Amino acid sequence: MKTLRVLFHLTRASFLERVRRDSFLIVLAIAVFAGYVFVPPHGSTYTSLVISSHRGYYNSPWVGTLYGVVSSTLLSLIGFYLVKNAVSYDYQTRVGQVIATTPILKPVYLLGKWVSNVGILALILAVLTIMAPIMQLIRGESSHIDLWALAAPIWFMGLPSLSVISAIAVLFESIPMLRGGFGNVIYFFVWGPGIMASEGALLILDSNINPFNDFGGLSASMFSIREQLIASGVENFYGVSGVIGPLAGEEIVRFVWSGIDWTAGIFLERLVWIGVAIGIALIASIPFDRFDPARRRLRSFPRAMWPAGLKQFAQRGQALIVQLPKLRFLRNFDFIDGDPASAGTQLTPMLNRHAQNRWMAIFLAELRLMLKGQKWLWYAGAIGLFIASLVTPLDVAHQYLLLAAWLWPILLWSRMGNRERRHQTYQIVFSVAHPLRRQLLANWTAGLVIALITGSGVAVQLISAGSWYALLAWIAGAIFIPSLALALGVWSGGGRLFEITYVLLWYLGPVNRIRVLDYIGVTSEINTFVIPIVYLMISILLFGIAMLGRQRQLQL
């Protein structure tokens, strides 16, 4: 009973801490908007849950199943990023150091975080459950409301899937390498093939699909829909052709689907996935360091163990640095144990110094900070993409290698605009002279330089080929990326929002060739300067938004 009480209070504290944030209200507002978008009117330019060019009338079984499918697929992506902050927040606030002094076991702590994650995502399911009958009445294709038929698929499909996603989020936060932005990117590329594989299985509706390998719980509904369509005379049955996507010119035929019987047996089958989620959360306790800094980094070599000769050499080096006029800014750094005053440090009064425009020095400092900590493998990858972009054919370099080259520095761009808050140095940085036109502009310029350098191989080929439209789109993309990173970093105070937004934009636009979202111009069906110019204007707007956000921070 004591363990259950501890688990309850851990869950309650984590849940209340997150739902009390202003950002959670924004998430609920987005959920309401998404609930509206997921039920497009008849004749809309996009579709949701189309099966062999057919969709059901918006009655209770179909609307409930539609929300259930969306909950187990799209929400499994967004939900991961929403809840992947429970353990990290305790690291950032150092609450974890307090927890580490208590007798709370690692499995109990992580189970508490998992349950709180499930609670957060369950609130979104509750919002969709409320939106379901409202949207059925708004679309007006069926006036009969069956609350069980609306709610059962949402919870039977969504809750087990989101429970597993919540556990995976806890697992990622328990592994140091996956705790930050790298884990956010890795999850997207794991989620994408996983969803495609499940949709591919449902596309052919293989008889080997069963409730125990159907992660999203879609198989029962899809088999029922297939049987009804085949019985109605649909010969060319090719399964699920889309959940949310453009209409692509196909004619959608509506039919009446009466749904399936959501029995207690189906509920028990879906409970298997909740058991899987509990297992993942318990496994996460193996790599979890329980906030022990000794396990997160190698111990520094104690100064007391320094050889005496080495210590004297360091002290003489410090005295030498003090005497060098060009290195006066290092005088206050205490490199070795001892009294700094013994080195004869003197401070230069600010009234005797002339104000100088040090923008270039600030820019170089910002660039060094962005590149700080990168391993040689990162530089090797960037150089390899640059060389490959020069030697491969232009079509391959432009349509494929440029995508990789401008995804490679995503973790560098995600630091823009939020590094001061993350490292708690904003009180110093924001107090410097002209923080907007110097520091913020230098930060944006550093991000732009990284975009220009990593994509320069493709730019050389575009100039050689005289492809001016593609070159303009390349320039627009190079300006747009740091502008987006800076705006989202300033307003969100972290890099996760940019990582999520940019990866989704990168995937939907350049990868899937959705022209409106193609910010780098790899879609070449229609050569027009409109879209690059639009993205240039958006970049200017984003930079202005970043400046407004920073101005607001300066006034706080």
CSV table of C-alpha atoms in Angstrom, one decimal, residues 126-396:
chain,number,residue,atom,x,y,z
A,126,ALA,CA,-11.8,13.2,-23.9
A,127,VAL,CA,-11.8,16.3,-26.0
A,128,LEU,CA,-12.2,14.3,-29.2
A,129,THR,CA,-15.0,12.3,-27.5
A,130,ILE,CA,-16.8,15.6,-26.8
A,131,MET,CA,-16.2,16.8,-30.4
A,132,ALA,CA,-17.5,13.6,-32.0
A,133,PRO,CA,-21.2,14.2,-31.5
A,134,ILE,CA,-20.8,17.9,-32.1
A,135,MET,CA,-19.2,17.3,-35.5
A,136,GLN,CA,-21.8,14.7,-36.4
A,137,LEU,CA,-24.5,17.3,-35.9
A,138,ILE,CA,-22.6,20.0,-37.7
A,139,ARG,CA,-22.0,17.9,-40.8
A,140,GLY,CA,-25.7,16.9,-40.8
A,141,GLU,CA,-25.4,13.6,-42.7
A,142,SER,CA,-27.0,11.7,-39.8
A,143,SER,CA,-29.0,13.2,-36.9
A,144,HIS,CA,-29.1,10.0,-34.7
A,145,ILE,CA,-26.5,10.1,-31.9
A,146,ASP,CA,-25.2,6.8,-30.5
A,147,LEU,CA,-22.8,7.7,-27.7
A,148,TRP,CA,-21.4,4.2,-27.3
A,149,ALA,CA,-20.7,3.9,-31.0
A,150,LEU,CA,-19.0,7.3,-30.9
A,151,ALA,CA,-16.9,6.8,-27.8
A,152,ALA,CA,-16.0,3.1,-27.9
A,153,PRO,CA,-13.6,3.2,-31.0
A,154,ILE,CA,-11.9,6.4,-29.7
A,155,TRP,CA,-11.0,4.8,-26.4
A,156,PHE,CA,-10.5,1.2,-27.6
A,157,MET,CA,-8.3,2.2,-30.5
A,158,GLY,CA,-6.6,5.3,-29.0
A,159,LEU,CA,-5.9,4.6,-25.3
A,160,PRO,CA,-3.9,1.4,-25.7
A,161,SER,CA,-1.8,2.9,-28.5
A,162,LEU,CA,-1.2,6.1,-26.6
A,163,SER,CA,-0.3,4.0,-23.5
A,164,VAL,CA,2.5,2.4,-25.5
A,165,ILE,CA,3.6,5.8,-26.9
A,166,SER,CA,3.7,7.2,-23.3
A,167,ALA,CA,5.9,4.3,-22.2
A,168,ILE,CA,8.3,4.9,-25.2
A,169,ALA,CA,8.5,8.5,-24.2
A,170,VAL,CA,9.6,7.5,-20.7
A,171,LEU,CA,12.1,5.0,-22.2
A,172,PHE,CA,13.6,7.7,-24.5
A,173,GLU,CA,14.0,10.1,-21.5
A,174,SER,CA,15.8,7.4,-19.6
A,175,ILE,CA,18.5,7.0,-22.2
A,176,PRO,CA,20.8,10.0,-22.2
A,177,MET,CA,21.5,9.9,-25.9
A,178,LEU,CA,17.8,9.9,-26.8
A,179,ARG,CA,16.7,12.4,-24.1
A,180,GLY,CA,17.2,15.5,-26.2
A,181,GLY,CA,16.7,16.6,-29.8
A,182,PHE,CA,18.4,13.6,-31.3
A,183,GLY,CA,15.8,11.3,-29.7
A,184,ASN,CA,13.0,13.6,-31.1
A,185,VAL,CA,14.4,13.1,-34.7
A,186,ILE,CA,15.0,9.4,-34.2
A,187,TYR,CA,11.4,8.8,-33.0
A,188,PHE,CA,10.0,10.5,-36.1
A,189,PHE,CA,11.9,8.2,-38.4
A,190,VAL,CA,10.9,5.2,-36.3
A,191,TRP,CA,7.2,6.3,-36.2
A,192,GLY,CA,7.0,6.9,-40.0
A,193,PRO,CA,8.0,3.4,-41.1
A,194,GLY,CA,6.0,1.8,-38.3
A,195,ILE,CA,2.8,3.6,-39.4
A,196,MET,CA,3.5,2.9,-43.0
A,197,ALA,CA,4.0,-0.8,-42.2
A,198,SER,CA,0.7,-1.0,-40.3
A,199,GLU,CA,-1.2,0.9,-43.1
A,200,GLY,CA,0.5,-1.3,-45.6
A,201,ALA,CA,-0.8,-4.4,-43.8
A,202,LEU,CA,-4.3,-2.8,-43.7
A,203,LEU,CA,-4.0,-1.8,-47.3
A,204,ILE,CA,-4.1,-5.5,-48.3
A,205,LEU,CA,-6.0,-6.5,-45.2
A,206,ASP,CA,-3.9,-9.6,-44.7
A,207,SER,CA,-5.6,-12.5,-42.9
A,208,ASN,CA,-2.6,-12.7,-40.6
A,209,ILE,CA,-3.6,-9.4,-39.0
A,210,ASN,CA,-5.0,-10.1,-35.5
A,211,PRO,CA,-5.7,-8.0,-32.4
A,212,PHE,CA,-2.4,-9.0,-30.9
A,213,ASN,CA,-0.2,-7.6,-33.7
A,214,ASP,CA,-2.6,-4.7,-34.6
A,215,PHE,CA,-1.0,-1.9,-32.7
A,216,GLY,CA,-3.7,0.7,-33.6
A,217,GLY,CA,-6.7,-1.6,-33.2
A,218,LEU,CA,-7.9,-0.8,-36.7
A,219,SER,CA,-8.3,-4.4,-38.0
A,220,ALA,CA,-11.8,-5.2,-36.7
A,221,SER,CA,-13.3,-2.1,-38.2
A,222,MET,CA,-11.4,-2.4,-41.5
A,223,PHE,CA,-12.4,-6.0,-42.0
A,224,SER,CA,-16.1,-5.1,-41.3
A,225,ILE,CA,-15.9,-2.2,-43.9
A,226,ARG,CA,-14.2,-4.5,-46.4
A,227,GLU,CA,-16.9,-7.1,-46.1
A,228,GLN,CA,-19.7,-4.5,-46.6
A,229,LEU,CA,-18.0,-2.9,-49.6
A,230,ILE,CA,-17.4,-6.3,-51.3
A,231,ALA,CA,-21.0,-7.3,-50.6
A,232,SER,CA,-22.2,-4.0,-52.2
A,233,GLY,CA,-20.4,-4.8,-55.4
A,234,VAL,CA,-17.0,-3.1,-55.1
A,235,GLU,CA,-14.7,-5.2,-57.2
A,236,ASN,CA,-11.5,-3.3,-57.2
A,237,PHE,CA,-10.9,-3.3,-53.4
A,238,TYR,CA,-7.5,-1.9,-52.5
A,239,GLY,CA,-7.9,-1.1,-48.8
A,240,VAL,CA,-7.2,2.1,-46.9
A,241,SER,CA,-6.1,4.8,-49.4
A,242,GLY,CA,-5.7,7.6,-46.9
A,243,VAL,CA,-6.4,8.8,-43.4
A,244,ILE,CA,-5.8,12.6,-43.8
A,245,GLY,CA,-4.6,13.9,-47.1
A,246,PRO,CA,-5.4,15.7,-50.4
A,247,LEU,CA,-8.2,14.5,-52.5
A,248,ALA,CA,-6.0,14.0,-55.6
A,249,GLY,CA,-8.9,14.3,-58.0
A,250,GLU,CA,-10.6,11.0,-57.1
A,251,GLU,CA,-14.4,10.8,-56.7
A,252,ILE,CA,-15.5,9.8,-53.2
A,253,VAL,CA,-18.5,7.5,-53.0
A,254,ARG,CA,-20.5,7.6,-49.7
A,255,PHE,CA,-22.1,4.5,-48.1
A,256,VAL,CA,-23.8,3.7,-44.9
A,257,TRP,CA,-21.8,1.7,-42.4
A,258,SER,CA,-23.5,0.4,-39.2
A,259,GLY,CA,-20.2,-0.2,-37.3
A,260,ILE,CA,-19.1,-3.2,-35.3
A,261,ASP,CA,-20.1,-4.6,-31.9
A,262,TRP,CA,-17.5,-3.3,-29.4
A,263,THR,CA,-17.6,-6.2,-26.9
A,264,ALA,CA,-15.8,-6.9,-23.7
A,265,GLY,CA,-13.7,-9.4,-25.6
A,266,ILE,CA,-12.3,-6.6,-27.8
A,267,PHE,CA,-11.6,-4.6,-24.7
A,268,LEU,CA,-9.6,-7.5,-23.2
A,269,GLU,CA,-7.7,-7.9,-26.4
A,270,ARG,CA,-6.7,-4.3,-26.4
A,271,LEU,CA,-5.6,-4.6,-22.7
A,272,VAL,CA,-2.6,-6.6,-24.1
A,273,TRP,CA,-1.1,-3.4,-25.4
A,274,ILE,CA,-1.5,-1.7,-22.1
A,275,GLY,CA,0.5,-4.6,-20.6
A,276,VAL,CA,3.2,-4.0,-23.2
A,277,ALA,CA,3.3,-0.4,-22.2
A,278,ILE,CA,3.8,-1.3,-18.6
A,279,GLY,CA,6.6,-3.6,-19.6
A,280,ILE,CA,8.3,-0.9,-21.6
A,281,ALA,CA,8.0,1.6,-18.7
A,282,LEU,CA,9.6,-1.0,-16.3
A,283,ILE,CA,12.4,-1.7,-18.8
A,284,ALA,CA,13.2,2.0,-18.9
A,285,SER,CA,14.4,1.7,-15.3
A,286,ILE,CA,17.4,-0.3,-16.5
A,287,PRO,CA,19.2,2.6,-18.3
A,288,PHE,CA,17.7,5.3,-16.0
A,289,ASP,CA,20.5,6.9,-13.9
A,290,ARG,CA,18.2,8.1,-11.1
A,291,PHE,CA,19.6,11.6,-11.4
A,292,ASP,CA,23.2,10.5,-10.6
A,293,PRO,CA,25.6,12.9,-12.4
A,294,ALA,CA,28.4,10.4,-12.0
A,295,ARG,CA,26.6,8.1,-14.5
A,296,ARG,CA,25.9,10.9,-17.0
A,297,ARG,CA,29.4,12.0,-17.6
A,298,LEU,CA,32.9,10.9,-16.9
A,299,ARG,CA,34.4,12.1,-13.6
A,300,SER,CA,36.7,15.1,-14.0
A,301,PHE,CA,40.2,14.6,-12.9
A,302,PRO,CA,40.4,15.9,-9.3
A,303,ARG,CA,42.7,18.9,-8.9
A,304,ALA,CA,44.2,17.5,-5.7
A,305,MET,CA,45.6,14.7,-7.9
A,306,TRP,CA,47.4,17.0,-10.3
A,307,PRO,CA,51.1,16.6,-10.3
A,308,ALA,CA,52.9,19.4,-8.4
A,309,GLY,CA,54.8,20.4,-11.5
A,310,LEU,CA,51.7,20.6,-13.6
A,311,LYS,CA,50.0,22.8,-11.0
A,312,GLN,CA,52.9,25.2,-11.0
A,313,PHE,CA,52.9,25.3,-14.8
A,314,ALA,CA,49.2,26.2,-14.8
A,315,GLN,CA,49.8,29.0,-12.3
A,316,ARG,CA,52.6,30.5,-14.3
A,317,GLY,CA,50.4,30.3,-17.4
A,318,GLN,CA,47.6,32.2,-15.7
A,319,ALA,CA,50.1,34.9,-14.7
A,320,LEU,CA,51.3,35.1,-18.3
A,321,ILE,CA,47.8,35.5,-19.6
A,322,VAL,CA,47.1,38.4,-17.3
A,323,GLN,CA,50.1,40.2,-18.8
A,324,LEU,CA,48.9,39.8,-22.4
A,325,PRO,CA,47.0,42.9,-23.5
A,326,LYS,CA,45.0,41.1,-26.2
A,327,LEU,CA,43.7,38.6,-23.6
A,328,ARG,CA,42.5,40.9,-20.9
A,329,PHE,CA,39.1,39.4,-21.0
A,330,LEU,CA,40.6,36.2,-19.5
A,331,ARG,CA,41.9,37.9,-16.4
A,332,ASN,CA,38.9,37.0,-14.2
A,333,PHE,CA,39.0,33.3,-15.1
A,334,ASP,CA,40.4,31.3,-12.2
A,335,PHE,CA,42.0,28.3,-13.9
A,336,ILE,CA,43.7,26.9,-10.9
A,337,ASP,CA,43.3,27.1,-7.1
A,338,GLY,CA,44.7,30.3,-5.7
A,339,ASP,CA,44.0,33.9,-5.1
A,340,PRO,CA,43.1,35.8,-8.3
A,341,ALA,CA,44.2,39.1,-6.7
A,342,SER,CA,47.8,37.8,-6.5
A,343,ALA,CA,48.0,38.1,-10.3
A,344,GLY,CA,47.5,41.9,-10.2
A,345,THR,CA,44.2,41.9,-12.0
A,346,GLN,CA,42.9,45.4,-12.9
A,347,LEU,CA,39.5,46.4,-14.2
A,348,THR,CA,39.2,49.0,-16.9
A,349,PRO,CA,36.4,51.5,-16.1
A,350,MET,CA,33.7,51.5,-18.8
A,351,LEU,CA,33.6,55.3,-18.9
A,352,ASN,CA,37.2,55.3,-20.4
A,353,ARG,CA,36.3,52.9,-23.2
A,354,HIS,CA,34.9,54.0,-26.5
A,355,ALA,CA,31.8,52.1,-27.7
A,356,GLN,CA,32.8,49.9,-30.6
A,357,ASN,CA,30.7,47.9,-32.9
A,358,ARG,CA,31.6,44.4,-32.1
A,359,TRP,CA,28.9,42.7,-34.2
A,360,MET,CA,31.4,40.5,-36.1
A,361,ALA,CA,32.9,39.3,-32.9
A,362,ILE,CA,29.4,38.5,-31.5
A,363,PHE,CA,28.6,36.7,-34.8
A,364,LEU,CA,31.7,34.5,-34.6
A,365,ALA,CA,31.0,33.8,-30.9
A,366,GLU,CA,27.4,32.7,-31.8
A,367,LEU,CA,28.7,30.5,-34.6
A,368,ARG,CA,31.2,28.9,-32.3
A,369,LEU,CA,28.5,28.3,-29.7
A,370,MET,CA,26.3,26.6,-32.2
A,371,LEU,CA,29.1,24.3,-33.3
A,372,LYS,CA,30.4,23.7,-29.8
A,373,GLY,CA,30.3,20.0,-28.8
A,374,GLN,CA,29.9,18.5,-32.2
A,375,LYS,CA,31.8,15.3,-32.7
A,376,TRP,CA,34.0,14.6,-35.6
A,377,LEU,CA,31.4,12.3,-37.1
A,378,TRP,CA,29.0,15.3,-37.5
A,379,TYR,CA,31.7,17.2,-39.5
A,380,ALA,CA,32.5,14.1,-41.5
A,381,GLY,CA,28.8,13.7,-42.4
A,382,ALA,CA,28.5,17.3,-43.4
A,383,ILE,CA,31.6,17.2,-45.6
A,384,GLY,CA,30.5,13.9,-47.1
A,385,LEU,CA,27.1,15.4,-48.1
A,386,PHE,CA,28.9,18.5,-49.5
A,387,ILE,CA,31.2,16.4,-51.7
A,388,ALA,CA,28.4,14.1,-52.8
A,389,SER,CA,26.3,17.2,-53.8
A,390,LEU,CA,29.2,18.3,-56.0
A,391,VAL,CA,29.9,15.1,-57.8
A,392,THR,CA,26.4,13.5,-58.3
A,393,PRO,CA,24.0,14.6,-61.1
A,394,LEU,CA,22.1,17.7,-60.4
A,395,ASP,CA,18.7,16.1,-60.2
A,396,VAL,CA,19.9,13.6,-57.5
